Coordinates of C-alpha atoms and ligand atoms in Angstrom, one line a residue:
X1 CA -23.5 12.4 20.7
X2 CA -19.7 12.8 20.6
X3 CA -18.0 13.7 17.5
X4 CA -17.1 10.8 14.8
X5 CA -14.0 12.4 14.9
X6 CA -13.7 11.1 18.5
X7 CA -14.2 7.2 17.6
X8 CA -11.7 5.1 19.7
X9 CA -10.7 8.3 22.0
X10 CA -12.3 10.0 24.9
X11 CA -15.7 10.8 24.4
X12 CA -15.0 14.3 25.7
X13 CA -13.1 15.6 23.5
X14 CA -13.1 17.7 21.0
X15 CA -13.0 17.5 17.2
X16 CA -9.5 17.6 15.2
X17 CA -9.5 19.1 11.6
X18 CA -7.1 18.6 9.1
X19 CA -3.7 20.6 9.7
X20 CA -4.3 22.8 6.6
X21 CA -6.3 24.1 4.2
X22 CA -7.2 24.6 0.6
X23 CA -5.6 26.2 -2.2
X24 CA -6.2 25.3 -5.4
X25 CA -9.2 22.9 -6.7
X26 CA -10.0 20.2 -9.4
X27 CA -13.5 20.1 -10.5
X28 CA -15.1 16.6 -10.5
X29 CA -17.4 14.7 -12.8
X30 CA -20.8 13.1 -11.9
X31 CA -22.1 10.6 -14.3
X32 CA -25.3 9.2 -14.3
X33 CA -26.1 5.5 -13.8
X34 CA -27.1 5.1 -17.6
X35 CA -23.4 6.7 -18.6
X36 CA -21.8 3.8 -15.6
X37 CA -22.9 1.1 -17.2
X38 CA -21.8 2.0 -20.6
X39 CA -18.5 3.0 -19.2
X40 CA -18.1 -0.1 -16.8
X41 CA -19.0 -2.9 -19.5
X42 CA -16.6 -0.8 -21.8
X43 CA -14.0 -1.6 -19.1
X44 CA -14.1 -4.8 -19.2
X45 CA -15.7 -4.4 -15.7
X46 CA -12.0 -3.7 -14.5
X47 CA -12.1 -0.9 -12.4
X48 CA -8.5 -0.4 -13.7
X49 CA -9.7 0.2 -17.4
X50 CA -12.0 3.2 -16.6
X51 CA -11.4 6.5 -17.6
X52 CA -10.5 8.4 -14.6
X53 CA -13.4 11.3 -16.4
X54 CA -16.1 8.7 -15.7
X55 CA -14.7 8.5 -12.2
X56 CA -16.6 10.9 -9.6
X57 CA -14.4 9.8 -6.4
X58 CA -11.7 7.9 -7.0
X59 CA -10.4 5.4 -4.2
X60 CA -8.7 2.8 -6.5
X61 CA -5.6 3.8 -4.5
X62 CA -3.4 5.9 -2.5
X63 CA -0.6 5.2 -4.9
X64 CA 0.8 8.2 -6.8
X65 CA -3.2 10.3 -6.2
X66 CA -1.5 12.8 -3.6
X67 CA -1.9 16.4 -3.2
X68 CA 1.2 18.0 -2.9
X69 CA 2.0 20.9 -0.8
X70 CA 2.6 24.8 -1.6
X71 CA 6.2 23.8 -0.4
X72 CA 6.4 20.9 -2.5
X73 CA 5.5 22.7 -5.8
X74 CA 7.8 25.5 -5.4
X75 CA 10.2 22.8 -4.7
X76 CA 9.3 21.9 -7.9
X77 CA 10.6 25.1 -9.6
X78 CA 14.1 24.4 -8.2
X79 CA 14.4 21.4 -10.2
X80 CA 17.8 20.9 -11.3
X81 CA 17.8 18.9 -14.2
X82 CA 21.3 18.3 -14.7
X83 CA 21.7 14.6 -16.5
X84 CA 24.3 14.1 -13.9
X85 CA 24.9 15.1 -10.2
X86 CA 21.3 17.1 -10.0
X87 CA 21.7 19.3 -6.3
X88 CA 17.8 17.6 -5.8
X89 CA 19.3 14.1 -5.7
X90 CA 21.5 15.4 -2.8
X91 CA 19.2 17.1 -1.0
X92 CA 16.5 13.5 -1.2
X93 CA 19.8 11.4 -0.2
X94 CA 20.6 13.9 2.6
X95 CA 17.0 13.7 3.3
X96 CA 16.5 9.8 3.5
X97 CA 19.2 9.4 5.6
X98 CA 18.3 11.9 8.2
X99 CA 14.8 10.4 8.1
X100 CA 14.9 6.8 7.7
X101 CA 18.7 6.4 8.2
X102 CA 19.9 4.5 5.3
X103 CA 23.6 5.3 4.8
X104 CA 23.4 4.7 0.5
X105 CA 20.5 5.6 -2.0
X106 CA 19.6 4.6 -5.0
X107 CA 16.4 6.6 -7.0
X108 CA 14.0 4.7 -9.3
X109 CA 11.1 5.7 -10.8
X110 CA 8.7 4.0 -8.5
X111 CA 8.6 1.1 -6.0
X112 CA 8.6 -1.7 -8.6
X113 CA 11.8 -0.3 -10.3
X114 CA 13.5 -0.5 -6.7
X115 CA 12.0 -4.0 -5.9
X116 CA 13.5 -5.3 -9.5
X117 CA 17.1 -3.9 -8.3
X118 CA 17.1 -5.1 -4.8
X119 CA 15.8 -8.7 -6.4
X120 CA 18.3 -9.0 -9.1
X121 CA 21.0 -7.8 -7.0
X122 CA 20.5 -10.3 -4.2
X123 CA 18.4 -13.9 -5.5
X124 CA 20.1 -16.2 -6.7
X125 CA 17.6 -19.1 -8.4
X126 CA 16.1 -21.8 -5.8
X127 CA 16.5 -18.9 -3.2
X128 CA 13.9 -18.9 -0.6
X129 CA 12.1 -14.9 0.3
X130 CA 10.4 -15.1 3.4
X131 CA 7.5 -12.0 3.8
X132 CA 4.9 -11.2 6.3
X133 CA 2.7 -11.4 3.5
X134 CA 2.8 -11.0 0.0
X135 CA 3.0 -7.9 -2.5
X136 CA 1.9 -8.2 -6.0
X137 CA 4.9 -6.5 -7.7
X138 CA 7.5 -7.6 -4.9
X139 CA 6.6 -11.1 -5.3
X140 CA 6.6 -10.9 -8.8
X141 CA 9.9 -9.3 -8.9
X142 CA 11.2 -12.0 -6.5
X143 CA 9.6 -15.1 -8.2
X144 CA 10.8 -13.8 -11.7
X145 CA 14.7 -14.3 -10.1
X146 CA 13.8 -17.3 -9.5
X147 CA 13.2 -17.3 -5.8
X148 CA 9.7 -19.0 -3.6
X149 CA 8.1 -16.4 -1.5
X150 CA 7.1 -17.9 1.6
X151 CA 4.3 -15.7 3.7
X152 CA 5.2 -15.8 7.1
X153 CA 2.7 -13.5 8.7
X154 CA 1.1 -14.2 12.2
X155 CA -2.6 -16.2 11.1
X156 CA -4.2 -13.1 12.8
X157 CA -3.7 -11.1 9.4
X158 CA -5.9 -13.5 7.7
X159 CA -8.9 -13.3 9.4
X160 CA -10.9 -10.4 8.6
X161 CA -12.5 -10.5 12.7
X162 CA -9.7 -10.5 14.7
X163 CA -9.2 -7.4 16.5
X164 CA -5.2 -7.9 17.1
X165 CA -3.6 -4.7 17.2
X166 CA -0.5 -5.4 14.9
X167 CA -1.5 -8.1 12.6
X168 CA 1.3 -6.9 10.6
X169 CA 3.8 -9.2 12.6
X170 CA 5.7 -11.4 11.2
X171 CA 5.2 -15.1 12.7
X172 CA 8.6 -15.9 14.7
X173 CA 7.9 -19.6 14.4
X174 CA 7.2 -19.8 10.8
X175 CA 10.4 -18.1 10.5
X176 CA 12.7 -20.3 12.3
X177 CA 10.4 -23.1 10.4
X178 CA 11.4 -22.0 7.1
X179 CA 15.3 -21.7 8.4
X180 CA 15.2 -24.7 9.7
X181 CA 13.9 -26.6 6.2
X182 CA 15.8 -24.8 3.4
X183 CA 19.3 -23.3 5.5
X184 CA 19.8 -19.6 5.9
X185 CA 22.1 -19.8 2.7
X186 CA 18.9 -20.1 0.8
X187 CA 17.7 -16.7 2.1
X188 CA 19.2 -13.6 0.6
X189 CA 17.1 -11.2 2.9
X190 CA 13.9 -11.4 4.9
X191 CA 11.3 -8.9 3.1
X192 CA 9.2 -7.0 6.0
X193 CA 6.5 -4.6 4.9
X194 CA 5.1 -2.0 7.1
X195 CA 2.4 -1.7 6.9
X196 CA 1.0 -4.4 5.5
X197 CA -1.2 -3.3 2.1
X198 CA -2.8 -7.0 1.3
X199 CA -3.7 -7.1 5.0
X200 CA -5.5 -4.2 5.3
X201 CA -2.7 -1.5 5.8
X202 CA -2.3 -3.7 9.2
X203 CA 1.0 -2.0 11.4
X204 CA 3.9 -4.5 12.7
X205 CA 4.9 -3.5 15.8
X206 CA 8.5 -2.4 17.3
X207 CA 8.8 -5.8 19.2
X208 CA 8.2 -7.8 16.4
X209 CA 10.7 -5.9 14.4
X210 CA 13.2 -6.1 16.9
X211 CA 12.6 -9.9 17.6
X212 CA 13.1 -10.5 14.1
X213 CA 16.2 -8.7 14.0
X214 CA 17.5 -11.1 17.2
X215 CA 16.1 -14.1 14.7
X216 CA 17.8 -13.5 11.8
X217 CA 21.1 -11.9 13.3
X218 CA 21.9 -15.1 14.0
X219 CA 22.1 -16.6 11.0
X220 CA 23.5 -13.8 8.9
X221 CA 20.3 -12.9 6.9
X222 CA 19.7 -9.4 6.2
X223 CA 16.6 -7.3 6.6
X224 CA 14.8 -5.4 3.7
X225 CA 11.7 -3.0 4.6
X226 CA 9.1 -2.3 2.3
X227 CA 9.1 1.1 4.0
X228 CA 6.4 2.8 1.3
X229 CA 3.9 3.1 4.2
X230 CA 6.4 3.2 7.1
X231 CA 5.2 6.2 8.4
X232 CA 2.1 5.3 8.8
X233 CA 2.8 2.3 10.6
X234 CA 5.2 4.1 13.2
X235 CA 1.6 6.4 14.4
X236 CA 0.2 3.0 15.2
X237 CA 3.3 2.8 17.0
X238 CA 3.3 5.7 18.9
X239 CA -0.5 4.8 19.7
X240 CA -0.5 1.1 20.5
X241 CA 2.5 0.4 21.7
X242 CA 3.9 1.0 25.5
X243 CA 6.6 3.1 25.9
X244 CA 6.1 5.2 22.1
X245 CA 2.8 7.6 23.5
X246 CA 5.7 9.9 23.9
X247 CA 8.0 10.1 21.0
X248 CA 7.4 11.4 17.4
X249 CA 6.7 10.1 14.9
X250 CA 9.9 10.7 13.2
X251 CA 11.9 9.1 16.0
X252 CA 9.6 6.1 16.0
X253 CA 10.5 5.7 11.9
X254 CA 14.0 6.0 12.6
X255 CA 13.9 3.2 15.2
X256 CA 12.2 1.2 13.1
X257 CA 14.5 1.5 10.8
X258 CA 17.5 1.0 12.4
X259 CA 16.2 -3.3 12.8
X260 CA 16.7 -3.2 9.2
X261 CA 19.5 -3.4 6.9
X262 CA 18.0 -1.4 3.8
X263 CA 14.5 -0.4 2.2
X264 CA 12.7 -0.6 -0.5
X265 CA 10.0 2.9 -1.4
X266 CA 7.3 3.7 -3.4
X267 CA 7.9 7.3 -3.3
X268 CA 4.0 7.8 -4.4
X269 CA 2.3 6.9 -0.9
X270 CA 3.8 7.9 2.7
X271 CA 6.3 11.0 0.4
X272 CA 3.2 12.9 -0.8
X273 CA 4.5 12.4 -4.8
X274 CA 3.4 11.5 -7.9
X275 CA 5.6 9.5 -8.7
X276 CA 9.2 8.6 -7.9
X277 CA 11.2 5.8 -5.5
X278 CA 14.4 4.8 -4.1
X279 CA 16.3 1.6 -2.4
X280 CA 18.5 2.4 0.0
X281 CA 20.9 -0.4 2.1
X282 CA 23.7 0.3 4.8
X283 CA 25.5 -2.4 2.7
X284 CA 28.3 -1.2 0.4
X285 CA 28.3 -4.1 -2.0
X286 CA 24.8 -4.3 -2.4
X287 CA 24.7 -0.6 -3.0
X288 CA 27.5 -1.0 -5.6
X289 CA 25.3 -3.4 -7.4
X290 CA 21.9 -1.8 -7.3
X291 CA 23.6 1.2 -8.6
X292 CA 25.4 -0.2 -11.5
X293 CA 22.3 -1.8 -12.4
X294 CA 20.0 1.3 -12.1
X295 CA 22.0 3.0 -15.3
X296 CA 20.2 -0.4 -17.2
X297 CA 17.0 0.1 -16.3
X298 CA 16.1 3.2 -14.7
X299 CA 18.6 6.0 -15.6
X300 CA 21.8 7.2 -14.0
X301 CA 22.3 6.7 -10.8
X302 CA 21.1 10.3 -9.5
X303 CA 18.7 10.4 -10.8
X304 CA 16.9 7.1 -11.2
X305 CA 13.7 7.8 -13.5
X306 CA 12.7 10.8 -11.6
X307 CA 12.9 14.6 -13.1
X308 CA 15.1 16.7 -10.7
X309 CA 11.8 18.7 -9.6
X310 CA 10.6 15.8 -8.5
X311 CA 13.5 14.3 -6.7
X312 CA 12.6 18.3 -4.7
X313 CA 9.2 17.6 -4.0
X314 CA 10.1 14.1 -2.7
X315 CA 12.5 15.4 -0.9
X316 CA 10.3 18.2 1.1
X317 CA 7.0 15.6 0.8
X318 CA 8.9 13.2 3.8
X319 CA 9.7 15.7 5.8
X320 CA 5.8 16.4 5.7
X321 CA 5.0 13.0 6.2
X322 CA 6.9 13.0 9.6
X323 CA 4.6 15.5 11.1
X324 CA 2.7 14.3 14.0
X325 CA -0.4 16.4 13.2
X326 CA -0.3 15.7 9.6
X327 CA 0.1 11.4 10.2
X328 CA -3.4 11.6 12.7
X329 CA -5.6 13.6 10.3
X330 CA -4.4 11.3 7.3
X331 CA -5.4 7.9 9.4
X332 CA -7.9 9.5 11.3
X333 CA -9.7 10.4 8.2
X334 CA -9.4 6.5 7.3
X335 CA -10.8 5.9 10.8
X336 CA -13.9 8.2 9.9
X337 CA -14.7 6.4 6.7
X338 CA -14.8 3.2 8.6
X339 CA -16.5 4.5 11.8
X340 CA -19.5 4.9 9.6
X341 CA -19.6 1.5 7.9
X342 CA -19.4 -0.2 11.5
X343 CA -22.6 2.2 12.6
X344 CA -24.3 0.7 9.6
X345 CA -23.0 -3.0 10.5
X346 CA -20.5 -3.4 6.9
X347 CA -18.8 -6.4 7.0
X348 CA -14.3 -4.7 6.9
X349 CA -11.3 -6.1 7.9
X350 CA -10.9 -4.4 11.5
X351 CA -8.8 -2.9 13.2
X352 CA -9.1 0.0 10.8
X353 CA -5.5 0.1 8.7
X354 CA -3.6 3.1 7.8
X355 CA -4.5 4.1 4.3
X356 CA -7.7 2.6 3.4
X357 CA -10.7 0.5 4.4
X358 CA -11.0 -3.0 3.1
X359 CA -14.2 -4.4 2.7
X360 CA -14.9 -8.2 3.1
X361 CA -16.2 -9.3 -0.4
X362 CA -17.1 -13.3 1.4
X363 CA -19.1 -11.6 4.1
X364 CA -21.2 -9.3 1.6
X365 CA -21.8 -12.0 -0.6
X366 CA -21.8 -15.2 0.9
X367 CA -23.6 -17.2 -2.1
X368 CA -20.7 -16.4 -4.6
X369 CA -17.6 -18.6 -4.8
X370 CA -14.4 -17.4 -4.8
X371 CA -13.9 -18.4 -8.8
X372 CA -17.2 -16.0 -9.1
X373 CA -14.8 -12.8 -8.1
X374 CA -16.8 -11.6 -4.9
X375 CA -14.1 -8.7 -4.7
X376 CA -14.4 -7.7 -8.4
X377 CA -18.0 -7.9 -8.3
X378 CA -18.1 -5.7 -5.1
X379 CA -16.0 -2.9 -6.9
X380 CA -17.7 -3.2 -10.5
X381 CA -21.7 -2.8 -7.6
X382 CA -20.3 0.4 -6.0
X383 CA -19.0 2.1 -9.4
X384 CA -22.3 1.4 -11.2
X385 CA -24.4 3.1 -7.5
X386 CA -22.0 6.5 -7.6
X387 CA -18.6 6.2 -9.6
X388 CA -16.6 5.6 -6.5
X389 CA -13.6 3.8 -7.9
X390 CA -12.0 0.9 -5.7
X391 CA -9.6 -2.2 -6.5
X392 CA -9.9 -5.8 -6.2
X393 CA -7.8 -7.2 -3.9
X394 CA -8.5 -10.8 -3.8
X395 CA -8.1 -14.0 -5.8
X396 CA -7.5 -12.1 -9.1
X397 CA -4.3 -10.1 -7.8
X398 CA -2.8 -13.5 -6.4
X399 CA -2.4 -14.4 -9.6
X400 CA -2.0 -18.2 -10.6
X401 CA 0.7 -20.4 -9.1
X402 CA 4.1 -20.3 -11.0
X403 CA 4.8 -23.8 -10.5
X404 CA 1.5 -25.3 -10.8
X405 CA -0.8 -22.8 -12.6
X406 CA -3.7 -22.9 -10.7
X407 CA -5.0 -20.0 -9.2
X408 CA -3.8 -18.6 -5.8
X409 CA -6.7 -18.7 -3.5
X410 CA -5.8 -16.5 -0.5
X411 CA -8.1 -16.1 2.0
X412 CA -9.1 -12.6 1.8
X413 CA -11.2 -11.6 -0.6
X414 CA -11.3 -7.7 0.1
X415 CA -12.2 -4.5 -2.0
X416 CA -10.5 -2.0 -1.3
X417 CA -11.0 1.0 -0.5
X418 CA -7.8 3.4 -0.6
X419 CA -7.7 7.4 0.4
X420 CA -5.5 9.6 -1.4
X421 CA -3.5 11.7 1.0
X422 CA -4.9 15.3 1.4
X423 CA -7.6 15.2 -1.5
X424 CA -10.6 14.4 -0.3
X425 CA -12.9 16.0 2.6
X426 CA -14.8 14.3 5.4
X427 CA -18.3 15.3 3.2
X428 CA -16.5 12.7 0.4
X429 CA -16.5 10.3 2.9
X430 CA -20.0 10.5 3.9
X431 CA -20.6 9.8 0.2
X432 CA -18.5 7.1 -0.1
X433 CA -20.1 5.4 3.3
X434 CA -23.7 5.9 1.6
X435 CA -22.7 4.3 -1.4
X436 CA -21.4 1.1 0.4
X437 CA -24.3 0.8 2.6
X438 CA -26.4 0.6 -0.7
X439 CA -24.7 -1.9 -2.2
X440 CA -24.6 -3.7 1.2
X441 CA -28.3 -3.6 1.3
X442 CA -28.8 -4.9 -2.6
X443 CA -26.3 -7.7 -1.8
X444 CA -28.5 -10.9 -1.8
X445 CA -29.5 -10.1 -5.6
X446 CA -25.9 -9.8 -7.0
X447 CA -24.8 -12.4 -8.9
X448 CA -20.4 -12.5 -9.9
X449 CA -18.3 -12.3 -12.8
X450 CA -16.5 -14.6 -15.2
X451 CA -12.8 -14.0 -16.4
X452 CA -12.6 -13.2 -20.0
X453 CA -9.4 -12.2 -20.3
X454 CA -6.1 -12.8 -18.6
X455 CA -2.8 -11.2 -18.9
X456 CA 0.0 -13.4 -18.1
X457 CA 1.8 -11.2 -15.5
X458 CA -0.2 -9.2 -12.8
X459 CA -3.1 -10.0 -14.4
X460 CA -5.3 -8.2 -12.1
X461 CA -4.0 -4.4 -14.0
X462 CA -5.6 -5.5 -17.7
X463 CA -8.0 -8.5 -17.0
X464 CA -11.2 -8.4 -18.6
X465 CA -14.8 -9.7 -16.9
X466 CA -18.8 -10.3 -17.6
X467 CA -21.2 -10.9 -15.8
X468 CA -22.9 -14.1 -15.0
X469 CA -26.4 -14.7 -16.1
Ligands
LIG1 N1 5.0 -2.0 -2.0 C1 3.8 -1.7 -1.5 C2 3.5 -2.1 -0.1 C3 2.9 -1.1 -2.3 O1 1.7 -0.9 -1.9 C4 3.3 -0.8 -3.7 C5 2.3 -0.2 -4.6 C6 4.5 -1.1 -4.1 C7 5.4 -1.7 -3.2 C8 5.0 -0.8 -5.5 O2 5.2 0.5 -5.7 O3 3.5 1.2 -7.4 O4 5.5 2.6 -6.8 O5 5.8 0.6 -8.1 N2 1.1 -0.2 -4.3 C9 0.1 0.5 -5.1 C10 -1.3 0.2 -4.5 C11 0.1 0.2 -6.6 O6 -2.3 0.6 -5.1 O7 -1.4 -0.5 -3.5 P1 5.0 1.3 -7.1

């Protein structure tokens, strides 16, 4: 039999490892079933509201759950933590413009803070945000300017079967649709993620970047990538896509980039942080802006939120995350975790994405309607079989229409899934697998959830559930 390692490669070859090893540990907790139950109910049944101690592997996301490098964390003893004009800030500008090629940079403490400066600066109300489909803080930050998101993805992304190889591509013809109805005055900026989290961590390929880029050139609207997973999409790149099988990953990102006018980062996924972000634009006035309004919300403007030892470790963390060798183990160890649900026949959203497998909450439980949270109830059955931790990601993080109030109803209902970088091993996986297949196999005799509680913004974070009779 040929190594899992292997999957989707020649059957000949021979097994990879992770490019590094081991060097300091954190112990973790089993609970028993009994002590799950408790804790779960406690929560609300909201993986979100547990304890991270009753948590024995914890895949509730890749956000911020990295393991940072020996190089990082003395980078993090060279933290300069000036108020102003810290040396790290220059060194992570210096950085993200060598990298991604962004001529201006703004920190923030995280993703969202850049999304709320890169919304306020550019919507204007009855503005129109085309994306190739949604985020839930990005839309929130651009519905609460007053703008309608409009999810121009190809139709590929949303159907958990297809096999397309980019279903991260934005739709051309939905695009010149939306032109077409509302003018391009009433876009400030066509928002492009890559890759695509709510899809599946599905990549968007170099064609589709550049054909947008020919689209929108001619009409004046600028580009904005959600670049917090960008490396990860430019290895599906390099292996997908004719004419990349020979350049690095590093010159891939910087390609990609160059279709786009500015980007928007969680510091916390593709960086290998804990926390931290940035926007960065090529656009002078837009920077002037953004940085004037950091000072309101985030701090000054070099320093954004973050510490200066972290701004370091951000700054050495991307240059990690541009390593070939690095980029394969982290997705191929995605790739494992899935390899083994499809031997076992686990209804996920395929082709494998970059930082997580998503199951498909309809498919394991057919008899549950969508206002019975299939994907809740999926993540609330595989907590209470082994304290693996995942995250809804279906009709309760879309949210409820702004306009109308009713819920959103997106066609996914997934559970997600999500693999810290560098922190777990390929035994972890196994686990993980196991504990799916079991709930896969107790399926028919699940019955959902009912909403008790609802937050009005994001609700998905704080909401609170119980179980049906
Ligand atoms: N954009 C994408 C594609 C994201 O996945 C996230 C966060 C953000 C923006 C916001 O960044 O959290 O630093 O403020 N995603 C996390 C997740 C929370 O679990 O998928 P943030």
């Amino acid at each position: 039999m040929p190594s899992l390692h292997t999957m989707g490669q020649q059957q000949d070859r021979r097994s990879w490892a992770e490019p590094y090893k081991i060097k300091a540990v954190e112990p973790l907790y089993m609970t028993s079933r009994d002590h799950r139950e408790r804790a779960i109910a406690d929560a609300g049944y909201n993986t979100f509201l547990l304890h991270s101690r009753d948590v024995y592997i914890d895949l509730l996301t890749d956000s911020g759950t990295n393991a940072m490098s020996d190089r990082q964390w003395s980078g993090m003893m060279l933290g300069d933590e000036a108020y102003a004009g810290s040396e790290n800030f220059y060194h992570l500008e210096q950085t993200v413009k060598e990298c991604y090629g962004y001529e201006y940079l703004v920190p923030t403490h995280q993703g969202r803070g850049a999304e709320n400066l890169l919304s306020s600066t550019l919507i204007k109300p009855g503005h129109h945000v085309p994306g190739n489909m949604y985020f839930t803080t990005t839309r929130f930050h651009q519905e609460r300017n007053g703008a309608t998101f409009h999810d121009i993805i190809v139709d590929e992304a949303h159907d958990t079967s297809s096999l397309f190889e980019f279903k991260g591509n934005v739709d051309l013809d939905k695009l010149q649709r939306l032109i077409d109805e509302v003018g391009a005055d009433a876009i400030p900026y066509v928002c492009v993620a890559a890759t695509v989290n709510m899809a599946g961590g599905q990549p968007i390929s170099m064609a589709n970047i550049k054909a947008v880029r020919e689209l929108t050139a001619r009409y004046g609207i600028p580009i904005y990538l959600d670049a917090t997973r960008a490396v990860e999409n430019a290895l599906f790149i390099q292996e997908r896509e004719e004419g990349y099988a020979d350049k690095s990953i590093a010159e891939i990102l910087k390609e990609f980039c160059s279709h786009t006018d500015g980007a928007t980062m969680s510091g916390k996924k593709d960086p290998i942080v804990n926390i931290g972000g940035w926007l960065s634009t090529n656009d002078r006035e837009v920077f002037e802006e953004a940085r004037n309004l950091v000072v309101v919300y985030e701090g000054l403007h070099t320093y954004g939120g973050m510490a200066g030892r972290d701004m370091e470790a951000m700054a050495i963390g991307i240059r990690e995350s541009l390593d070939d060798d690095y980029m394969k183990s982290r997705v191929g160890q995605v790739r494992y975790l899935g390899m083994l649900l499809e031997q076992w026949g686990v209804p996920f959203v395929k082709p494998v994405g970059g930082h997580g497998i998503f199951l498909d909450a309809r498919a394991f439980y057919p008899h549950l309607a969508q206002d019975q949270f299939p994907s809740q109830t999926l993540a609330w059955q595989l907590y209470l079989d082994s304290g693996v931790r995942a995250m809804e990601r279906g009709i309760v993080s879309a949210g409820r229409d702004p306009v109308t109030g009713e819920h959103r109803r997106p066609k996914l209902e997934l559970t997600r899934l999500t693999i810290p970088r560098r922190v777990y091993t390929q035994a972890h996986m196994d686990v993980v697998a196991e504990a799916v297949k079991e709930c896969y196999e107790e399926r028919e005799s699940v019955k959902g959830l009912k909403m008790v509680y609802e937050p009005k913004y994001l609700r998905f974070f704080q909401a609170r559930f119980e179980p049906l009779a």
